[in-house]
mmCIF file of C-alpha atoms and ligand atoms in Angstrom:
data_model
loop_
_atom_site.group_PDB
_atom_site.id
_atom_site.type_symbol
_atom_site.label_atom_id
_atom_site.label_comp_id
_atom_site.label_asym_id
_atom_site.label_seq_id
_atom_site.Cartn_x
_atom_site.Cartn_y
_atom_site.Cartn_z
ATOM 1 C CA MET D 1 48.125 -30.547 -87.804
ATOM 2 C CA LYS D 2 46.267 -27.646 -88.112
ATOM 3 C CA ARG D 3 43.254 -27.406 -84.890
ATOM 4 C CA SER D 4 39.755 -26.121 -86.044
ATOM 5 C CA ALA D 5 38.799 -22.452 -84.699
ATOM 6 C CA ALA D 6 35.753 -24.234 -82.569
ATOM 7 C CA ASP D 7 38.521 -26.434 -81.069
ATOM 8 C CA ILE D 8 40.423 -23.756 -79.864
ATOM 9 C CA ARG D 9 37.603 -21.554 -78.871
ATOM 10 C CA GLU D 10 36.481 -24.412 -76.411
ATOM 11 C CA ASP D 11 40.179 -25.022 -75.224
ATOM 12 C CA LEU D 12 40.161 -20.815 -74.229
ATOM 13 C CA GLN D 13 36.776 -21.563 -72.400
ATOM 14 C CA ALA D 14 37.727 -24.366 -70.392
ATOM 15 C CA HIS D 15 41.043 -22.442 -69.107
ATOM 16 C CA VAL D 16 38.931 -19.655 -68.465
ATOM 17 C CA ASP D 17 36.701 -21.560 -66.275
ATOM 18 C CA PHE D 18 39.152 -23.064 -64.470
ATOM 19 C CA LEU D 19 40.471 -19.415 -63.800
ATOM 20 C CA VAL D 20 36.850 -18.349 -62.834
ATOM 21 C CA GLU D 21 36.573 -21.320 -60.700
ATOM 22 C CA ALA D 22 39.901 -21.039 -58.963
ATOM 23 C CA GLY D 23 38.718 -17.518 -58.235
ATOM 24 C CA ALA D 24 40.762 -15.189 -60.647
ATOM 25 C CA GLY D 25 37.554 -13.097 -60.985
ATOM 26 C CA PHE D 26 40.213 -10.082 -62.632
ATOM 27 C CA VAL D 27 39.911 -13.216 -66.194
ATOM 28 C CA ILE D 28 36.253 -11.576 -66.968
ATOM 29 C CA ARG D 29 36.790 -8.290 -66.040
ATOM 30 C CA ARG D 30 40.045 -7.328 -68.125
ATOM 31 C CA SER D 31 38.507 -8.581 -71.681
ATOM 32 C CA GLY D 32 35.542 -6.345 -71.596
ATOM 33 C CA ASP D 33 37.250 -2.999 -70.280
ATOM 34 C CA GLU D 34 40.300 -0.850 -69.308
ATOM 35 C CA ALA D 35 43.041 -3.453 -69.004
ATOM 36 C CA GLY D 36 40.684 -4.816 -65.578
ATOM 37 C CA SER D 37 42.332 -1.191 -64.180
ATOM 38 C CA GLY D 38 38.630 -0.889 -62.207
ATOM 39 C CA ALA D 39 37.636 1.934 -60.152
ATOM 40 C CA PRO D 40 41.109 2.127 -58.757
ATOM 41 C CA ALA D 41 43.068 2.911 -61.976
ATOM 42 C CA ALA D 42 41.248 5.684 -62.953
ATOM 43 C CA ALA D 43 40.884 7.183 -59.510
ATOM 44 C CA GLY D 44 44.482 9.419 -59.605
ATOM 45 C CA ALA D 45 43.710 11.193 -62.589
ATOM 46 C CA ALA D 46 40.818 13.748 -60.391
ATOM 47 C CA LEU D 47 43.136 14.268 -57.510
ATOM 48 C CA PRO D 48 44.925 16.401 -56.363
ATOM 49 C CA PRO D 49 49.014 15.741 -57.306
ATOM 50 C CA LEU D 50 51.468 14.801 -54.488
ATOM 51 C CA ALA D 51 54.558 15.047 -56.125
ATOM 52 C CA ALA D 52 55.242 18.241 -54.043
ATOM 53 C CA ARG D 53 56.924 17.115 -50.968
ATOM 54 C CA PRO D 54 56.165 19.822 -47.923
ATOM 55 C CA PRO D 55 57.880 17.864 -44.438
ATOM 56 C CA GLN D 56 55.802 16.075 -43.152
ATOM 57 C CA THR D 57 53.885 16.965 -39.924
ATOM 58 C CA SER D 58 53.127 15.423 -36.927
ATOM 59 C CA GLU D 59 49.570 15.436 -37.478
ATOM 60 C CA GLU D 60 50.605 13.196 -40.291
ATOM 61 C CA ARG D 61 52.652 11.181 -39.015
ATOM 62 C CA ALA D 62 49.360 10.471 -35.787
ATOM 63 C CA ALA D 63 47.055 10.104 -39.282
ATOM 64 C CA LEU D 64 49.325 7.617 -40.900
ATOM 65 C CA GLU D 65 49.196 5.597 -36.796
ATOM 66 C CA GLU D 66 45.622 6.001 -36.806
ATOM 67 C CA THR D 67 45.051 4.612 -40.487
ATOM 68 C CA ASP D 68 47.065 1.485 -39.163
ATOM 69 C CA ARG D 69 44.481 1.143 -36.400
ATOM 70 C CA GLN D 70 41.808 1.781 -39.372
ATOM 71 C CA VAL D 71 43.065 -1.012 -40.985
ATOM 72 C CA ARG D 72 43.841 -3.718 -37.683
ATOM 73 C CA ALA D 73 39.933 -3.259 -37.240
ATOM 74 C CA CYS D 74 38.779 -3.195 -40.764
ATOM 75 C CA THR D 75 35.826 -5.730 -41.875
ATOM 76 C CA LEU D 76 35.016 -3.873 -44.726
ATOM 77 C CA CYS D 77 35.280 -7.421 -47.384
ATOM 78 C CA VAL D 78 35.490 -10.532 -46.415
ATOM 79 C CA LEU D 79 38.724 -11.149 -46.088
ATOM 80 C CA HIS D 80 38.588 -9.835 -42.598
ATOM 81 C CA LYS D 81 37.128 -13.153 -41.719
ATOM 82 C CA PHE D 82 40.364 -14.862 -42.504
ATOM 83 C CA ARG D 83 42.810 -13.160 -41.402
ATOM 84 C CA THR D 84 45.214 -14.212 -38.322
ATOM 85 C CA ASN D 85 46.722 -10.447 -38.154
ATOM 86 C CA ALA D 86 45.953 -7.423 -40.561
ATOM 87 C CA VAL D 87 48.991 -6.564 -42.278
ATOM 88 C CA PRO D 88 48.830 -2.345 -42.812
ATOM 89 C CA GLY D 89 52.509 -1.913 -43.847
ATOM 90 C CA GLU D 90 56.097 -1.060 -42.236
ATOM 91 C CA GLY D 91 58.905 1.670 -42.856
ATOM 92 C CA ASN D 92 59.460 4.649 -42.442
ATOM 93 C CA PRO D 93 56.374 7.475 -42.532
ATOM 94 C CA ALA D 94 58.342 9.993 -44.703
ATOM 95 C CA ALA D 95 59.876 7.299 -46.962
ATOM 96 C CA GLU D 96 60.990 8.350 -50.592
ATOM 97 C CA LEU D 97 60.486 5.032 -51.990
ATOM 98 C CA MET D 98 57.888 2.820 -51.525
ATOM 99 C CA PHE D 99 57.160 -0.607 -52.429
ATOM 100 C CA ILE D 100 53.233 -2.055 -53.337
ATOM 101 C CA GLY D 101 52.737 -5.860 -53.699
ATOM 102 C CA GLU D 102 49.308 -7.774 -53.793
ATOM 103 C CA GLY D 103 48.405 -9.060 -50.390
ATOM 104 C CA PRO D 104 50.075 -10.860 -47.185
ATOM 105 C CA GLY D 105 50.668 -14.304 -47.216
ATOM 106 C CA ARG D 106 50.903 -16.891 -44.497
ATOM 107 C CA ASP D 107 54.249 -15.822 -42.942
ATOM 108 C CA GLU D 108 52.820 -12.182 -43.145
ATOM 109 C CA ASP D 109 49.339 -12.938 -42.001
ATOM 110 C CA ALA D 110 51.263 -14.561 -38.614
ATOM 111 C CA GLN D 111 53.406 -11.969 -38.454
ATOM 112 C CA GLY D 112 51.398 -8.843 -39.052
ATOM 113 C CA ARG D 113 54.529 -7.427 -41.227
ATOM 114 C CA PRO D 114 54.259 -7.077 -44.988
ATOM 115 C CA PHE D 115 57.419 -9.257 -47.197
ATOM 116 C CA VAL D 116 58.525 -11.600 -44.658
ATOM 117 C CA GLY D 117 58.151 -14.710 -46.148
ATOM 118 C CA ARG D 118 60.666 -16.192 -48.517
ATOM 119 C CA ALA D 119 59.483 -13.230 -51.308
ATOM 120 C CA GLY D 120 59.902 -10.633 -48.753
ATOM 121 C CA GLN D 121 63.674 -12.146 -47.385
ATOM 122 C CA LEU D 122 64.209 -11.344 -51.286
ATOM 123 C CA LEU D 123 62.783 -7.933 -51.843
ATOM 124 C CA ARG D 124 64.705 -6.725 -48.423
ATOM 125 C CA LYS D 125 68.187 -7.923 -50.321
ATOM 126 C CA ILE D 126 66.382 -6.118 -53.350
ATOM 127 C CA ILE D 127 66.663 -2.976 -51.136
ATOM 128 C CA ALA D 128 69.548 -3.163 -49.475
ATOM 129 C CA ALA D 129 71.566 -4.169 -52.939
ATOM 130 C CA MET D 130 69.585 -0.252 -53.892
ATOM 131 C CA THR D 131 72.131 0.539 -51.153
ATOM 132 C CA PHE D 132 68.397 1.606 -48.960
ATOM 133 C CA ARG D 133 68.046 0.603 -45.121
ATOM 134 C CA GLU D 134 65.011 -1.303 -44.641
ATOM 135 C CA ASP D 135 63.671 2.023 -42.013
ATOM 136 C CA GLU D 136 64.250 4.292 -44.852
ATOM 137 C CA VAL D 137 61.643 2.596 -47.220
ATOM 138 C CA TYR D 138 57.848 2.297 -46.335
ATOM 139 C CA ILE D 139 56.158 -1.302 -47.307
ATOM 140 C CA ALA D 140 52.608 -1.707 -48.038
ATOM 141 C CA ASN D 141 50.165 -3.798 -50.485
ATOM 142 C CA MET D 142 47.208 -3.168 -52.632
ATOM 143 C CA VAL D 143 44.882 -5.396 -49.704
ATOM 144 C CA LYS D 144 45.803 -5.833 -46.162
ATOM 145 C CA CYS D 145 44.588 -8.996 -44.843
ATOM 146 C CA ARG D 146 45.396 -12.651 -46.249
ATOM 147 C CA PRO D 147 43.402 -13.899 -49.267
ATOM 148 C CA PRO D 148 42.321 -17.398 -48.636
ATOM 149 C CA ASP D 149 45.243 -20.180 -50.335
ATOM 150 C CA ASN D 150 47.162 -17.137 -51.714
ATOM 151 C CA ARG D 151 44.478 -16.299 -54.180
ATOM 152 C CA VAL D 152 44.990 -12.894 -56.035
ATOM 153 C CA PRO D 153 42.531 -10.768 -54.405
ATOM 154 C CA HIS D 154 39.074 -9.871 -55.694
ATOM 155 C CA GLN D 155 38.619 -6.288 -57.215
ATOM 156 C CA GLU D 156 35.993 -5.923 -54.639
ATOM 157 C CA GLU D 157 38.053 -6.443 -51.973
ATOM 158 C CA ILE D 158 40.761 -4.273 -53.644
ATOM 159 C CA GLU D 159 38.412 -1.337 -53.668
ATOM 160 C CA ALA D 160 37.378 -1.601 -50.112
ATOM 161 C CA CYS D 161 41.418 -1.287 -49.638
ATOM 162 C CA TRP D 162 42.022 1.563 -51.732
ATOM 163 C CA PRO D 163 41.352 3.643 -49.100
ATOM 164 C CA TYR D 164 43.740 3.041 -46.974
ATOM 165 C CA LEU D 165 46.586 2.561 -49.553
ATOM 166 C CA ILE D 166 46.254 5.875 -50.527
ATOM 167 C CA ARG D 167 45.649 7.629 -47.482
ATOM 168 C CA GLN D 168 48.964 5.549 -46.998
ATOM 169 C CA ILE D 169 50.597 7.086 -49.962
ATOM 170 C CA GLU D 170 49.044 10.868 -49.365
ATOM 171 C CA LEU D 171 50.796 11.122 -45.834
ATOM 172 C CA ILE D 172 54.012 9.592 -46.756
ATOM 173 C CA ARG D 173 54.404 11.334 -49.953
ATOM 174 C CA PRO D 174 57.476 8.915 -51.329
ATOM 175 C CA ARG D 175 59.273 10.556 -54.449
ATOM 176 C CA VAL D 176 58.477 6.710 -56.292
ATOM 177 C CA ILE D 177 56.633 3.914 -56.012
ATOM 178 C CA VAL D 178 57.455 0.444 -57.257
ATOM 179 C CA THR D 179 54.796 -1.875 -58.499
ATOM 180 C CA LEU D 180 55.451 -5.235 -57.429
ATOM 181 C CA GLY D 181 53.847 -7.835 -60.029
ATOM 182 C CA ARG D 182 50.692 -6.959 -62.129
ATOM 183 C CA THR D 183 48.093 -7.046 -59.197
ATOM 184 C CA PRO D 184 49.221 -3.405 -57.972
ATOM 185 C CA THR D 185 50.724 -2.410 -61.489
ATOM 186 C CA ASP D 186 47.154 -2.807 -63.039
ATOM 187 C CA SER D 187 46.294 0.425 -60.310
ATOM 188 C CA PHE D 188 49.086 2.224 -60.395
ATOM 189 C CA ALA D 189 49.770 1.952 -64.153
ATOM 190 C CA PRO D 190 47.392 0.375 -65.847
ATOM 191 C CA GLY D 191 48.264 -1.487 -69.381
ATOM 192 C CA ARG D 192 46.911 -4.097 -71.719
ATOM 193 C CA GLU D 193 50.323 -5.883 -72.066
ATOM 194 C CA GLY D 194 52.220 -8.393 -69.649
ATOM 195 C CA MET D 195 54.656 -7.388 -66.930
ATOM 196 C CA THR D 196 57.446 -8.427 -69.146
ATOM 197 C CA VAL D 197 56.419 -5.261 -71.514
ATOM 198 C CA ARG D 198 55.206 -3.010 -69.146
ATOM 199 C CA ARG D 199 58.480 -3.428 -66.415
ATOM 200 C CA GLY D 200 60.946 -1.062 -66.619
ATOM 201 C CA LYS D 201 59.567 1.994 -68.430
ATOM 202 C CA PHE D 202 57.731 4.857 -65.210
ATOM 203 C CA GLY D 203 54.330 5.242 -65.282
ATOM 204 C CA ASP D 204 52.849 8.231 -62.779
ATOM 205 C CA TYR D 205 50.237 8.200 -59.829
ATOM 206 C CA ARG D 206 49.384 12.350 -59.156
ATOM 207 C CA GLY D 207 52.852 13.231 -60.304
ATOM 208 C CA ILE D 208 54.825 10.471 -58.406
ATOM 209 C CA PRO D 209 56.808 8.229 -60.671
ATOM 210 C CA VAL D 210 56.094 4.399 -60.562
ATOM 211 C CA MET D 211 58.231 1.685 -61.777
ATOM 212 C CA PRO D 212 56.243 -1.886 -62.278
ATOM 213 C CA THR D 213 58.633 -4.351 -61.717
ATOM 214 C CA PHE D 214 58.221 -8.335 -61.520
ATOM 215 C CA HIS D 215 56.612 -9.480 -57.851
ATOM 216 C CA PRO D 216 59.706 -11.474 -55.707
ATOM 217 C CA SER D 217 57.728 -14.907 -55.698
ATOM 218 C CA TYR D 218 57.853 -14.542 -59.151
ATOM 219 C CA LEU D 219 61.688 -14.802 -59.083
ATOM 220 C CA VAL D 220 61.202 -17.059 -56.379
ATOM 221 C CA ARG D 221 59.339 -19.356 -57.932
ATOM 222 C CA ASN D 222 61.497 -19.224 -61.504
ATOM 223 C CA GLU D 223 64.700 -19.612 -59.269
ATOM 224 C CA GLY D 224 67.120 -20.538 -61.863
ATOM 225 C CA ASN D 225 66.242 -17.569 -64.119
ATOM 226 C CA ARG D 226 68.971 -15.127 -64.326
ATOM 227 C CA GLU D 227 67.248 -12.819 -67.207
ATOM 228 C CA LEU D 228 64.714 -12.149 -64.749
ATOM 229 C CA LYS D 229 66.634 -11.059 -62.146
ATOM 230 C CA ARG D 230 68.755 -8.911 -64.711
ATOM 231 C CA MET D 231 65.338 -7.180 -65.434
ATOM 232 C CA VAL D 232 64.494 -6.622 -62.163
ATOM 233 C CA TRP D 233 68.106 -4.763 -61.318
ATOM 234 C CA GLU D 234 67.869 -3.038 -64.035
ATOM 235 C CA ASP D 235 64.457 -1.706 -63.673
ATOM 236 C CA MET D 236 65.529 -0.480 -59.569
ATOM 237 C CA GLN D 237 68.791 0.686 -61.026
ATOM 238 C CA LYS D 238 66.410 3.227 -63.224
ATOM 239 C CA VAL D 239 64.413 4.308 -59.367
ATOM 240 C CA MET D 240 68.421 4.587 -57.812
ATOM 241 C CA ALA D 241 69.120 7.139 -60.717
ATOM 242 C CA LEU D 242 65.908 9.164 -60.003
ATOM 243 C CA LEU D 243 66.561 9.246 -56.219
ATOM 244 C CA GLY D 244 69.905 9.837 -56.578
ATOM 245 C CA ARG D 245 71.976 6.517 -55.104
ATOM 246 C CA LYS D 246 73.489 6.027 -58.462
HETATM 247 N N1 URA Q 1 53.582 -11.269 -50.720
HETATM 248 C C1 URA Q 1 53.161 -9.745 -51.216
HETATM 249 O O1 URA Q 1 52.662 -9.450 -52.229
HETATM 250 N N2 URA Q 1 52.849 -9.052 -49.929
HETATM 251 C C2 URA Q 1 53.593 -9.803 -48.839
HETATM 252 O O2 URA Q 1 53.238 -8.793 -48.011
HETATM 253 C C3 URA Q 1 54.253 -10.836 -49.060
HETATM 254 C C4 URA Q 1 54.600 -11.395 -50.200
#
C-alpha cells in the first residue's frame, strides 16, 4: 500500500527526533550546510600546504610532546569532565602514514592509548597487513577524550580539539592520511554521500592525500560481511601503492 507524504514526513521527523535526543547533533547540521563539514572542513583551504617533507627537527619533536601534554591537561570542551585519561595519539613522530579515528572508547579512555579495544586490534591487524610496523605509523583521533556512552562527538567538541590534531599533522607531516569512518572523513574529505561512495577515493588536505575508509568498529559490528573487509583492503592497497609498499 502506498503511504501518504504526510505519513512519511511524520516517520522521518520521529526518526530525526530520536537521533537528536540520542546526541546526534550532526543530523540537523548536515541537512542545511556544506555536508555537515562545519569549520574544520573548510579550514585546510586557507592554510599553507604540507606536502613537502623537510626532515623533522628536534624542536618539532619537542613540540609534538608538548602538544601531548596540552591535550592531557585540556579543559576546552565538556568531554574532559568524563575522561579517565585523555588520548593524544601515538606512534612515530615522523610517520609517513597517519590514521585518524573518531574518538577514544572505554578501553582507550582506561589506558590513555588510541585504538586498543576490539576495533583497535583490527586496525592494528590492517596496519600489519599493509607491511607497516605499529611504530612506523601514527594513530590519532578527532577528539582526544571519550564521549559519554561512545556517542558521536558533537561539532563543538570536534572544533575545540581540532587545533591539537592540526598541530599533530603539521609536525608529523605524514605523506598519507587515512580517515576511519564518517566523523574524520567529514572534516578531511567532506561530501554529502555515505561512506560507501566516499571511501576509496583520495581527497586532499593541504597537499596530503587523504584516503577515507570504513571505521574498523563498523567492520567489527558487521563481522560476517566479507565485502566490507574487501573494500577496506582495496582502499589500503591504494595507500600502499602511493607509499611504495606494493
Ligand atoms: N574508535 C576510535 O575512533 N578511536 C579509538 O581510539 C578507538 C575506537
